[in-house]
Amino acid sequence: MKTKTMGIVFTLASVYYILAELICAVFFNDSLINTYIYHTISELGIPNLNSPLFFLMNSAFIIIGLALLFGSFYKFKDYIIKNKSLFYIFSCITSVGVIIVGLIHGGNPLTSGYHTLGAVMAILGGNILLIIISISMKEYDTYQKTTLILGIIGLLSFWIMFFNMKNVYMPVFERLSVYTLILWCLLTGMKCLYKS
């Protein structure tokens, strides 16, 4: 029962995130393609005329953060047999970071530092978390290998983004580093639902 509940939470949260970003991008003050290529995810959450549905994007951040926190401590911890302390620490760092991003939007000079801190906690912490998970479970099958690959892709994308903040294509690398965690949540949710 716990596995099914965790599966539902992870699946619904990740699908909500994907749909929320898509809807916000559709209504953003640019073409859909340009929004995904030239505008960061955080821009979709800034309350201004460019993003009329900013609240939807921010709610998606908060929901994915809460889902990760709930799922990790409700059931997923049972699958972690090594590095439990690291798993707990990075689960909290990632979840709190994502929630901060949803609660404190970018674009405001007074609070942008907190938003940036939350983003680093979520993206860097989240992809490190995936790598920790991949090497901390009992088995090392397709699921763990996929989790490891997602974590590595996320970390590489984060570092490319970090050292190219002024590059016009920076939002592409931002999305690549964020989507790894969202895809992992979806993959984990569906795997749990299939097994239960």
mmCIF file of C-alpha atoms in Angstrom:
data_model
loop_
_atom_site.group_PDB
_atom_site.id
_atom_site.type_symbol
_atom_site.label_atom_id
_atom_site.label_comp_id
_atom_site.label_asym_id
_atom_site.label_seq_id
_atom_site.Cartn_x
_atom_site.Cartn_y
_atom_site.Cartn_z
ATOM 1 C CA MET A 1 0.000 0.000 0.000
ATOM 2 C CA LYS A 2 2.833 2.404 0.873
ATOM 3 C CA THR A 3 4.547 1.689 -2.430
ATOM 4 C CA LYS A 4 1.374 2.454 -4.385
ATOM 5 C CA THR A 5 0.818 5.684 -2.442
ATOM 6 C CA MET A 6 4.405 6.771 -3.120
ATOM 7 C CA GLY A 7 3.940 5.894 -6.793
ATOM 8 C CA ILE A 8 0.807 8.015 -7.057
ATOM 9 C CA VAL A 9 2.473 10.974 -5.330
ATOM 10 C CA PHE A 10 5.605 10.882 -7.503
ATOM 11 C CA THR A 11 3.661 10.341 -10.726
ATOM 12 C CA LEU A 12 1.058 13.044 -10.151
ATOM 13 C CA ALA A 13 3.650 15.585 -8.972
ATOM 14 C CA SER A 14 5.910 15.069 -11.984
ATOM 15 C CA VAL A 15 3.032 15.134 -14.481
ATOM 16 C CA TYR A 16 1.676 18.282 -12.815
ATOM 17 C CA TYR A 17 5.103 19.914 -13.093
ATOM 18 C CA ILE A 18 5.469 19.073 -16.793
ATOM 19 C CA LEU A 19 1.959 20.288 -17.621
ATOM 20 C CA ALA A 20 2.260 23.422 -15.460
ATOM 21 C CA GLU A 21 5.479 24.469 -17.178
ATOM 22 C CA LEU A 22 3.991 23.776 -20.600
ATOM 23 C CA ILE A 23 0.865 25.826 -19.870
ATOM 24 C CA CYS A 24 2.933 28.691 -18.443
ATOM 25 C CA ALA A 25 5.178 28.565 -21.512
ATOM 26 C CA VAL A 26 2.169 28.677 -23.853
ATOM 27 C CA PHE A 27 0.898 31.831 -22.162
ATOM 28 C CA PHE A 28 4.350 33.413 -21.746
ATOM 29 C CA ASN A 29 5.007 36.614 -23.677
ATOM 30 C CA ASP A 30 7.011 34.851 -26.412
ATOM 31 C CA SER A 31 6.598 31.923 -28.764
ATOM 32 C CA LEU A 32 6.543 28.469 -27.204
ATOM 33 C CA ILE A 33 9.855 27.440 -28.768
ATOM 34 C CA ASN A 34 11.575 30.701 -27.794
ATOM 35 C CA THR A 35 10.281 30.374 -24.248
ATOM 36 C CA TYR A 36 11.842 26.936 -23.825
ATOM 37 C CA ILE A 37 15.125 27.948 -25.478
ATOM 38 C CA TYR A 38 15.721 31.542 -24.355
ATOM 39 C CA HIS A 39 13.806 31.924 -21.074
ATOM 40 C CA THR A 40 14.637 30.191 -17.815
ATOM 41 C CA ILE A 41 12.116 28.173 -15.849
ATOM 42 C CA SER A 42 12.362 30.768 -13.086
ATOM 43 C CA GLU A 43 11.153 33.468 -15.487
ATOM 44 C CA LEU A 44 7.881 31.584 -15.790
ATOM 45 C CA GLY A 45 7.395 32.034 -12.049
ATOM 46 C CA ILE A 46 7.974 35.796 -11.907
ATOM 47 C CA PRO A 47 4.692 37.684 -11.375
ATOM 48 C CA ASN A 48 4.631 40.157 -14.268
ATOM 49 C CA LEU A 49 2.981 40.667 -17.655
ATOM 50 C CA ASN A 50 5.404 38.258 -19.340
ATOM 51 C CA SER A 51 4.120 35.326 -17.277
ATOM 52 C CA PRO A 52 0.430 35.745 -16.435
ATOM 53 C CA LEU A 53 0.240 32.212 -15.008
ATOM 54 C CA PHE A 54 3.285 32.594 -12.737
ATOM 55 C CA PHE A 55 1.368 31.093 -9.799
ATOM 56 C CA LEU A 56 0.976 27.823 -11.703
ATOM 57 C CA MET A 57 4.729 27.482 -12.189
ATOM 58 C CA ASN A 58 5.451 28.344 -8.572
ATOM 59 C CA SER A 59 2.858 25.834 -7.370
ATOM 60 C CA ALA A 60 4.578 23.169 -9.485
ATOM 61 C CA PHE A 61 7.894 23.846 -7.737
ATOM 62 C CA ILE A 62 6.277 23.563 -4.324
ATOM 63 C CA ILE A 63 4.353 20.396 -5.220
ATOM 64 C CA ILE A 64 7.400 18.586 -6.629
ATOM 65 C CA GLY A 65 9.392 19.589 -3.536
ATOM 66 C CA LEU A 66 6.724 18.317 -1.152
ATOM 67 C CA ALA A 67 6.280 15.125 -3.178
ATOM 68 C CA LEU A 68 10.000 14.405 -3.067
ATOM 69 C CA LEU A 69 10.123 15.024 0.678
ATOM 70 C CA PHE A 70 7.029 12.890 1.324
ATOM 71 C CA GLY A 71 8.013 10.043 -0.997
ATOM 72 C CA SER A 72 11.584 9.850 0.249
ATOM 73 C CA PHE A 73 10.699 9.677 3.930
ATOM 74 C CA TYR A 74 7.398 7.801 3.595
ATOM 75 C CA LYS A 75 8.616 4.756 1.699
ATOM 76 C CA PHE A 76 11.603 5.245 -0.618
ATOM 77 C CA LYS A 77 14.012 5.272 2.361
ATOM 78 C CA ASP A 78 13.248 1.565 2.775
ATOM 79 C CA TYR A 79 15.036 0.822 -0.513
ATOM 80 C CA ILE A 80 18.210 2.612 0.551
ATOM 81 C CA ILE A 81 20.599 0.167 2.239
ATOM 82 C CA LYS A 82 23.813 2.239 2.139
ATOM 83 C CA ASN A 83 24.605 5.935 2.573
ATOM 84 C CA LYS A 84 21.347 6.544 4.446
ATOM 85 C CA SER A 85 22.623 9.742 6.083
ATOM 86 C CA LEU A 86 23.625 11.198 2.712
ATOM 87 C CA PHE A 87 20.273 10.172 1.279
ATOM 88 C CA TYR A 88 18.380 11.971 4.073
ATOM 89 C CA ILE A 89 20.589 15.067 3.871
ATOM 90 C CA PHE A 90 20.325 15.489 0.105
ATOM 91 C CA SER A 91 16.614 14.641 0.069
ATOM 92 C CA CYS A 92 16.070 17.530 2.478
ATOM 93 C CA ILE A 93 18.428 19.886 0.632
ATOM 94 C CA THR A 94 16.729 19.175 -2.700
ATOM 95 C CA SER A 95 13.166 19.373 -1.383
ATOM 96 C CA VAL A 96 13.714 22.579 0.585
ATOM 97 C CA GLY A 97 15.550 24.112 -2.378
ATOM 98 C CA VAL A 98 12.694 23.427 -4.792
ATOM 99 C CA ILE A 99 10.159 24.805 -2.312
ATOM 100 C CA ILE A 100 12.253 27.965 -1.837
ATOM 101 C CA VAL A 101 12.268 28.471 -5.617
ATOM 102 C CA GLY A 102 8.462 28.250 -5.602
ATOM 103 C CA LEU A 103 8.013 30.584 -2.647
ATOM 104 C CA ILE A 104 10.640 33.212 -3.514
ATOM 105 C CA HIS A 105 10.609 34.140 -7.192
ATOM 106 C CA GLY A 106 13.560 35.516 -9.130
ATOM 107 C CA GLY A 107 13.760 38.977 -10.641
ATOM 108 C CA ASN A 108 13.523 40.848 -7.330
ATOM 109 C CA PRO A 109 16.929 42.286 -6.287
ATOM 110 C CA LEU A 110 15.959 42.039 -2.613
ATOM 111 C CA THR A 111 15.166 38.330 -2.706
ATOM 112 C CA SER A 112 16.934 36.988 -5.808
ATOM 113 C CA GLY A 113 19.821 35.690 -3.676
ATOM 114 C CA TYR A 114 17.463 33.393 -1.782
ATOM 115 C CA HIS A 115 15.907 32.246 -5.047
ATOM 116 C CA THR A 116 19.344 31.469 -6.469
ATOM 117 C CA LEU A 117 20.308 29.594 -3.312
ATOM 118 C CA GLY A 118 17.128 27.530 -3.594
ATOM 119 C CA ALA A 119 17.840 26.791 -7.253
ATOM 120 C CA VAL A 120 21.375 25.581 -6.506
ATOM 121 C CA MET A 121 20.089 23.443 -3.623
ATOM 122 C CA ALA A 122 17.423 21.947 -5.901
ATOM 123 C CA ILE A 123 19.478 21.386 -9.046
ATOM 124 C CA LEU A 124 22.920 20.532 -7.677
ATOM 125 C CA GLY A 125 21.499 18.766 -4.631
ATOM 126 C CA GLY A 126 18.916 16.905 -6.696
ATOM 127 C CA ASN A 127 21.376 15.469 -9.168
ATOM 128 C CA ILE A 128 23.824 14.499 -6.429
ATOM 129 C CA LEU A 129 20.855 12.811 -4.735
ATOM 130 C CA LEU A 130 20.191 10.753 -7.872
ATOM 131 C CA ILE A 131 23.780 9.531 -7.917
ATOM 132 C CA ILE A 132 23.611 8.665 -4.203
ATOM 133 C CA ILE A 133 20.371 6.734 -4.768
ATOM 134 C CA SER A 134 21.836 4.816 -7.717
ATOM 135 C CA ILE A 135 24.742 3.449 -5.651
ATOM 136 C CA SER A 136 22.846 2.955 -2.387
ATOM 137 C CA MET A 137 20.182 0.400 -3.282
ATOM 138 C CA LYS A 138 20.418 -3.356 -2.858
ATOM 139 C CA GLU A 139 20.383 -4.172 -6.548
ATOM 140 C CA TYR A 140 22.050 -2.463 -9.481
ATOM 141 C CA ASP A 141 19.674 -3.073 -12.360
ATOM 142 C CA THR A 142 18.206 -0.938 -15.139
ATOM 143 C CA TYR A 143 16.444 1.403 -12.712
ATOM 144 C CA GLN A 144 19.623 2.189 -10.772
ATOM 145 C CA LYS A 145 21.653 2.587 -13.969
ATOM 146 C CA THR A 146 19.038 4.959 -15.394
ATOM 147 C CA THR A 147 19.062 6.937 -12.136
ATOM 148 C CA LEU A 148 22.865 7.211 -12.318
ATOM 149 C CA ILE A 149 22.777 8.353 -15.951
ATOM 150 C CA LEU A 150 20.149 10.990 -15.133
ATOM 151 C CA GLY A 151 22.254 12.249 -12.225
ATOM 152 C CA ILE A 152 25.393 12.500 -14.361
ATOM 153 C CA ILE A 153 23.540 14.282 -17.191
ATOM 154 C CA GLY A 154 22.051 16.663 -14.641
ATOM 155 C CA LEU A 155 25.396 17.461 -13.032
ATOM 156 C CA LEU A 156 27.128 18.016 -16.381
ATOM 157 C CA SER A 157 24.281 20.264 -17.548
ATOM 158 C CA PHE A 158 24.415 22.200 -14.272
ATOM 159 C CA TRP A 159 28.141 22.881 -14.597
ATOM 160 C CA ILE A 160 27.805 23.928 -18.249
ATOM 161 C CA MET A 161 24.994 26.272 -17.212
ATOM 162 C CA PHE A 162 26.933 27.566 -14.190
ATOM 163 C CA PHE A 163 29.943 28.587 -16.266
ATOM 164 C CA ASN A 164 27.841 30.012 -19.107
ATOM 165 C CA MET A 165 25.293 32.138 -17.267
ATOM 166 C CA LYS A 166 25.465 34.884 -19.904
ATOM 167 C CA ASN A 167 25.098 32.493 -22.818
ATOM 168 C CA VAL A 168 21.886 32.907 -24.794
ATOM 169 C CA TYR A 169 21.285 29.134 -24.578
ATOM 170 C CA MET A 170 21.777 28.922 -20.813
ATOM 171 C CA PRO A 171 18.057 28.134 -20.248
ATOM 172 C CA VAL A 172 18.459 24.947 -22.300
ATOM 173 C CA PHE A 173 21.125 23.647 -19.924
ATOM 174 C CA GLU A 174 19.057 24.785 -16.954
ATOM 175 C CA ARG A 175 16.148 22.693 -18.183
ATOM 176 C CA LEU A 176 18.372 19.693 -18.852
ATOM 177 C CA SER A 177 19.677 19.868 -15.276
ATOM 178 C CA VAL A 178 16.165 20.230 -13.826
ATOM 179 C CA TYR A 179 14.350 17.702 -15.990
ATOM 180 C CA THR A 180 16.589 14.865 -14.783
ATOM 181 C CA LEU A 181 14.953 15.070 -11.342
ATOM 182 C CA ILE A 182 11.461 15.418 -12.816
ATOM 183 C CA LEU A 183 12.027 12.403 -15.079
ATOM 184 C CA TRP A 184 13.350 10.420 -12.123
ATOM 185 C CA CYS A 185 10.212 11.238 -10.122
ATOM 186 C CA LEU A 186 8.049 10.102 -13.046
ATOM 187 C CA LEU A 187 10.108 6.953 -13.587
ATOM 188 C CA THR A 188 10.025 6.101 -9.885
ATOM 189 C CA GLY A 189 6.307 6.785 -9.604
ATOM 190 C CA MET A 190 5.455 4.581 -12.576
ATOM 191 C CA LYS A 191 7.776 1.810 -11.368
ATOM 192 C CA CYS A 192 6.091 1.848 -7.952
ATOM 193 C CA LEU A 193 2.623 1.745 -9.495
ATOM 194 C CA TYR A 194 3.624 -1.118 -11.786
ATOM 195 C CA LYS A 195 5.057 -3.159 -8.880
ATOM 196 C CA SER A 196 2.157 -2.552 -6.465
#
